[in-house]
Amino acid sequence: MPFPFPTGAARLAAAAVCALALTTLVGCSDGGGGGGDGATESATRSSASGGTQVTIKDFKFEPASLTVSPGAKVTVVNKDSTTHTLTASKGGSFDTGDIAPGKSATFT
């Protein structure tokens, strides 16, 4: 019988979701100033026509950092043993709702 995760682990997972959501929102609201110093080049990028996938496994996100263009399709795949969500921390711009183990959700 699997050992249920304690409340602390659930809180850690929620904090990780918020961190990913904040990273995504910052990437969508860069002000459109152009240019840049290349500091974010290591983050995974997605275009509006392409799309990208975020995988949740072992209470971690892969990729850990994600920048998407407005209108891009993002698919979240739950490869963990418990239900997860991915929700924007500010503005409520996206919320996958509950994603059961082995399932996925997509938002734009």
mmCIF file with all atom_site columns, C-alpha atoms in Angstrom:
data_model
loop_
_atom_site.group_PDB
_atom_site.id
_atom_site.type_symbol
_atom_site.label_atom_id
_atom_site.label_alt_id
_atom_site.label_comp_id
_atom_site.label_asym_id
_atom_site.label_entity_id
_atom_site.label_seq_id
_atom_site.pdbx_PDB_ins_code
_atom_site.Cartn_x
_atom_site.Cartn_y
_atom_site.Cartn_z
_atom_site.occupancy
_atom_site.B_iso_or_equiv
_atom_site.pdbx_formal_charge
_atom_site.auth_seq_id
_atom_site.auth_comp_id
_atom_site.auth_asym_id
_atom_site.auth_atom_id
_atom_site.pdbx_PDB_model_num
ATOM 1   C CA . MET A 1 1   ? 0.000  0.000  0.000   1.00 0.00 ? 1   MET A CA 1
ATOM 2   C CA . PRO A 1 2   ? 1.522  3.351  -1.020  1.00 0.00 ? 2   PRO A CA 1
ATOM 3   C CA . PHE A 1 3   ? 2.363  5.817  1.700   1.00 0.00 ? 3   PHE A CA 1
ATOM 4   C CA . PRO A 1 4   ? 0.216  8.982  1.326   1.00 0.00 ? 4   PRO A CA 1
ATOM 5   C CA . PHE A 1 5   ? 2.164  12.212 0.905   1.00 0.00 ? 5   PHE A CA 1
ATOM 6   C CA . PRO A 1 6   ? 2.056  14.419 3.984   1.00 0.00 ? 6   PRO A CA 1
ATOM 7   C CA . THR A 1 7   ? 0.551  17.865 3.877   1.00 0.00 ? 7   THR A CA 1
ATOM 8   C CA . GLY A 1 8   ? 4.037  19.387 3.608   1.00 0.00 ? 8   GLY A CA 1
ATOM 9   C CA . ALA A 1 9   ? 4.712  17.583 0.307   1.00 0.00 ? 9   ALA A CA 1
ATOM 10  C CA . ALA A 1 10  ? 1.396  18.779 -1.095  1.00 0.00 ? 10  ALA A CA 1
ATOM 11  C CA . ARG A 1 11  ? 2.332  22.322 -0.158  1.00 0.00 ? 11  ARG A CA 1
ATOM 12  C CA . LEU A 1 12  ? 5.716  21.919 -1.825  1.00 0.00 ? 12  LEU A CA 1
ATOM 13  C CA . ALA A 1 13  ? 4.002  20.750 -5.007  1.00 0.00 ? 13  ALA A CA 1
ATOM 14  C CA . ALA A 1 14  ? 1.660  23.749 -4.923  1.00 0.00 ? 14  ALA A CA 1
ATOM 15  C CA . ALA A 1 15  ? 4.658  26.064 -4.512  1.00 0.00 ? 15  ALA A CA 1
ATOM 16  C CA . ALA A 1 16  ? 6.320  24.456 -7.535  1.00 0.00 ? 16  ALA A CA 1
ATOM 17  C CA . VAL A 1 17  ? 3.146  24.976 -9.584  1.00 0.00 ? 17  VAL A CA 1
ATOM 18  C CA . CYS A 1 18  ? 3.056  28.633 -8.565  1.00 0.00 ? 18  CYS A CA 1
ATOM 19  C CA . ALA A 1 19  ? 6.724  29.062 -9.497  1.00 0.00 ? 19  ALA A CA 1
ATOM 20  C CA . LEU A 1 20  ? 6.111  27.623 -12.970 1.00 0.00 ? 20  LEU A CA 1
ATOM 21  C CA . ALA A 1 21  ? 2.986  29.745 -13.401 1.00 0.00 ? 21  ALA A CA 1
ATOM 22  C CA . LEU A 1 22  ? 4.854  32.894 -12.387 1.00 0.00 ? 22  LEU A CA 1
ATOM 23  C CA . THR A 1 23  ? 7.691  32.083 -14.801 1.00 0.00 ? 23  THR A CA 1
ATOM 24  C CA . THR A 1 24  ? 5.169  31.601 -17.595 1.00 0.00 ? 24  THR A CA 1
ATOM 25  C CA . LEU A 1 25  ? 3.368  34.858 -16.830 1.00 0.00 ? 25  LEU A CA 1
ATOM 26  C CA . VAL A 1 26  ? 6.598  36.851 -16.695 1.00 0.00 ? 26  VAL A CA 1
ATOM 27  C CA . GLY A 1 27  ? 7.515  35.513 -20.123 1.00 0.00 ? 27  GLY A CA 1
ATOM 28  C CA . CYS A 1 28  ? 4.141  36.599 -21.511 1.00 0.00 ? 28  CYS A CA 1
ATOM 29  C CA . SER A 1 29  ? 4.393  40.128 -20.134 1.00 0.00 ? 29  SER A CA 1
ATOM 30  C CA . ASP A 1 30  ? 7.886  41.247 -21.110 1.00 0.00 ? 30  ASP A CA 1
ATOM 31  C CA . GLY A 1 31  ? 6.616  44.607 -22.370 1.00 0.00 ? 31  GLY A CA 1
ATOM 32  C CA . GLY A 1 32  ? 7.525  43.922 -25.999 1.00 0.00 ? 32  GLY A CA 1
ATOM 33  C CA . GLY A 1 33  ? 10.674 46.036 -25.779 1.00 0.00 ? 33  GLY A CA 1
ATOM 34  C CA . GLY A 1 34  ? 12.562 43.753 -28.154 1.00 0.00 ? 34  GLY A CA 1
ATOM 35  C CA . GLY A 1 35  ? 16.267 43.163 -27.983 1.00 0.00 ? 35  GLY A CA 1
ATOM 36  C CA . GLY A 1 36  ? 17.386 41.324 -24.903 1.00 0.00 ? 36  GLY A CA 1
ATOM 37  C CA . ASP A 1 37  ? 20.603 40.077 -23.443 1.00 0.00 ? 37  ASP A CA 1
ATOM 38  C CA . GLY A 1 38  ? 20.049 36.385 -24.142 1.00 0.00 ? 38  GLY A CA 1
ATOM 39  C CA . ALA A 1 39  ? 19.701 35.571 -20.428 1.00 0.00 ? 39  ALA A CA 1
ATOM 40  C CA . THR A 1 40  ? 16.483 33.627 -21.004 1.00 0.00 ? 40  THR A CA 1
ATOM 41  C CA . GLU A 1 41  ? 17.747 31.612 -23.964 1.00 0.00 ? 41  GLU A CA 1
ATOM 42  C CA . SER A 1 42  ? 18.092 28.476 -21.838 1.00 0.00 ? 42  SER A CA 1
ATOM 43  C CA . ALA A 1 43  ? 14.370 28.433 -21.090 1.00 0.00 ? 43  ALA A CA 1
ATOM 44  C CA . THR A 1 44  ? 12.162 26.333 -23.334 1.00 0.00 ? 44  THR A CA 1
ATOM 45  C CA . ARG A 1 45  ? 10.308 28.491 -25.836 1.00 0.00 ? 45  ARG A CA 1
ATOM 46  C CA . SER A 1 46  ? 7.133  27.902 -27.806 1.00 0.00 ? 46  SER A CA 1
ATOM 47  C CA . SER A 1 47  ? 5.483  29.744 -30.658 1.00 0.00 ? 47  SER A CA 1
ATOM 48  C CA . ALA A 1 48  ? 1.750  30.354 -31.022 1.00 0.00 ? 48  ALA A CA 1
ATOM 49  C CA . SER A 1 49  ? 1.578  27.888 -33.928 1.00 0.00 ? 49  SER A CA 1
ATOM 50  C CA . GLY A 1 50  ? 3.669  25.156 -32.292 1.00 0.00 ? 50  GLY A CA 1
ATOM 51  C CA . GLY A 1 51  ? 2.897  24.274 -28.733 1.00 0.00 ? 51  GLY A CA 1
ATOM 52  C CA . THR A 1 52  ? 4.800  22.721 -25.934 1.00 0.00 ? 52  THR A CA 1
ATOM 53  C CA . GLN A 1 53  ? 4.456  20.062 -23.277 1.00 0.00 ? 53  GLN A CA 1
ATOM 54  C CA . VAL A 1 54  ? 5.035  20.267 -19.541 1.00 0.00 ? 54  VAL A CA 1
ATOM 55  C CA . THR A 1 55  ? 5.461  16.950 -17.728 1.00 0.00 ? 55  THR A CA 1
ATOM 56  C CA . ILE A 1 56  ? 4.825  16.514 -14.002 1.00 0.00 ? 56  ILE A CA 1
ATOM 57  C CA . LYS A 1 57  ? 6.783  13.609 -12.513 1.00 0.00 ? 57  LYS A CA 1
ATOM 58  C CA . ASP A 1 58  ? 8.087  13.070 -8.971  1.00 0.00 ? 58  ASP A CA 1
ATOM 59  C CA . PHE A 1 59  ? 6.508  16.418 -7.982  1.00 0.00 ? 59  PHE A CA 1
ATOM 60  C CA . LYS A 1 60  ? 8.757  18.238 -10.467 1.00 0.00 ? 60  LYS A CA 1
ATOM 61  C CA . PHE A 1 61  ? 8.066  20.050 -13.725 1.00 0.00 ? 61  PHE A CA 1
ATOM 62  C CA . GLU A 1 62  ? 9.962  19.344 -16.932 1.00 0.00 ? 62  GLU A CA 1
ATOM 63  C CA . PRO A 1 63  ? 10.931 21.802 -18.230 1.00 0.00 ? 63  PRO A CA 1
ATOM 64  C CA . ALA A 1 64  ? 11.436 23.669 -14.963 1.00 0.00 ? 64  ALA A CA 1
ATOM 65  C CA . SER A 1 65  ? 11.207 27.011 -16.793 1.00 0.00 ? 65  SER A CA 1
ATOM 66  C CA . LEU A 1 66  ? 8.974  27.813 -19.744 1.00 0.00 ? 66  LEU A CA 1
ATOM 67  C CA . THR A 1 67  ? 8.414  30.882 -21.908 1.00 0.00 ? 67  THR A CA 1
ATOM 68  C CA . VAL A 1 68  ? 5.504  30.872 -24.347 1.00 0.00 ? 68  VAL A CA 1
ATOM 69  C CA . SER A 1 69  ? 4.069  33.403 -26.745 1.00 0.00 ? 69  SER A CA 1
ATOM 70  C CA . PRO A 1 70  ? 0.522  34.653 -26.181 1.00 0.00 ? 70  PRO A CA 1
ATOM 71  C CA . GLY A 1 71  ? -1.877 32.206 -27.808 1.00 0.00 ? 71  GLY A CA 1
ATOM 72  C CA . ALA A 1 72  ? 0.532  29.252 -27.603 1.00 0.00 ? 72  ALA A CA 1
ATOM 73  C CA . LYS A 1 73  ? -0.888 25.829 -26.791 1.00 0.00 ? 73  LYS A CA 1
ATOM 74  C CA . VAL A 1 74  ? 0.523  24.205 -23.636 1.00 0.00 ? 74  VAL A CA 1
ATOM 75  C CA . THR A 1 75  ? -0.180 20.565 -22.786 1.00 0.00 ? 75  THR A CA 1
ATOM 76  C CA . VAL A 1 76  ? 0.424  19.389 -19.215 1.00 0.00 ? 76  VAL A CA 1
ATOM 77  C CA . VAL A 1 77  ? 0.992  15.636 -18.766 1.00 0.00 ? 77  VAL A CA 1
ATOM 78  C CA . ASN A 1 78  ? 0.730  14.131 -15.279 1.00 0.00 ? 78  ASN A CA 1
ATOM 79  C CA . LYS A 1 79  ? 3.159  11.204 -14.949 1.00 0.00 ? 79  LYS A CA 1
ATOM 80  C CA . ASP A 1 80  ? 2.929  11.284 -11.164 1.00 0.00 ? 80  ASP A CA 1
ATOM 81  C CA . SER A 1 81  ? 1.024  9.016  -8.793  1.00 0.00 ? 81  SER A CA 1
ATOM 82  C CA . THR A 1 82  ? -1.327 11.745 -7.563  1.00 0.00 ? 82  THR A CA 1
ATOM 83  C CA . THR A 1 83  ? -3.613 14.399 -9.051  1.00 0.00 ? 83  THR A CA 1
ATOM 84  C CA . HIS A 1 84  ? -2.048 17.771 -9.909  1.00 0.00 ? 84  HIS A CA 1
ATOM 85  C CA . THR A 1 85  ? -3.136 21.133 -11.301 1.00 0.00 ? 85  THR A CA 1
ATOM 86  C CA . LEU A 1 86  ? -1.337 23.964 -13.079 1.00 0.00 ? 86  LEU A CA 1
ATOM 87  C CA . THR A 1 87  ? -2.842 27.354 -12.277 1.00 0.00 ? 87  THR A CA 1
ATOM 88  C CA . ALA A 1 88  ? -1.742 30.943 -12.880 1.00 0.00 ? 88  ALA A CA 1
ATOM 89  C CA . SER A 1 89  ? -0.857 32.625 -9.604  1.00 0.00 ? 89  SER A CA 1
ATOM 90  C CA . LYS A 1 90  ? -2.028 36.073 -10.738 1.00 0.00 ? 90  LYS A CA 1
ATOM 91  C CA . GLY A 1 91  ? -4.890 37.050 -12.969 1.00 0.00 ? 91  GLY A CA 1
ATOM 92  C CA . GLY A 1 92  ? -6.258 33.532 -13.396 1.00 0.00 ? 92  GLY A CA 1
ATOM 93  C CA . SER A 1 93  ? -5.158 33.454 -17.038 1.00 0.00 ? 93  SER A CA 1
ATOM 94  C CA . PHE A 1 94  ? -5.040 29.652 -17.005 1.00 0.00 ? 94  PHE A CA 1
ATOM 95  C CA . ASP A 1 95  ? -6.083 26.725 -14.818 1.00 0.00 ? 95  ASP A CA 1
ATOM 96  C CA . THR A 1 96  ? -5.923 23.115 -15.936 1.00 0.00 ? 96  THR A CA 1
ATOM 97  C CA . GLY A 1 97  ? -8.260 21.891 -13.231 1.00 0.00 ? 97  GLY A CA 1
ATOM 98  C CA . ASP A 1 98  ? -7.475 18.491 -11.722 1.00 0.00 ? 98  ASP A CA 1
ATOM 99  C CA . ILE A 1 99  ? -5.225 16.286 -13.866 1.00 0.00 ? 99  ILE A CA 1
ATOM 100 C CA . ALA A 1 100 ? -5.461 12.656 -12.755 1.00 0.00 ? 100 ALA A CA 1
ATOM 101 C CA . PRO A 1 101 ? -2.386 10.408 -12.846 1.00 0.00 ? 101 PRO A CA 1
ATOM 102 C CA . GLY A 1 102 ? -1.625 9.362  -16.438 1.00 0.00 ? 102 GLY A CA 1
ATOM 103 C CA . LYS A 1 103 ? -3.886 12.060 -17.919 1.00 0.00 ? 103 LYS A CA 1
ATOM 104 C CA . SER A 1 104 ? -3.209 15.425 -19.571 1.00 0.00 ? 104 SER A CA 1
ATOM 105 C CA . ALA A 1 105 ? -4.798 18.845 -19.977 1.00 0.00 ? 105 ALA A CA 1
ATOM 106 C CA . THR A 1 106 ? -4.250 21.570 -22.577 1.00 0.00 ? 106 THR A CA 1
ATOM 107 C CA . PHE A 1 107 ? -4.691 25.327 -22.375 1.00 0.00 ? 107 PHE A CA 1
ATOM 108 C CA . THR A 1 108 ? -3.976 28.300 -24.647 1.00 0.00 ? 108 THR A CA 1
#
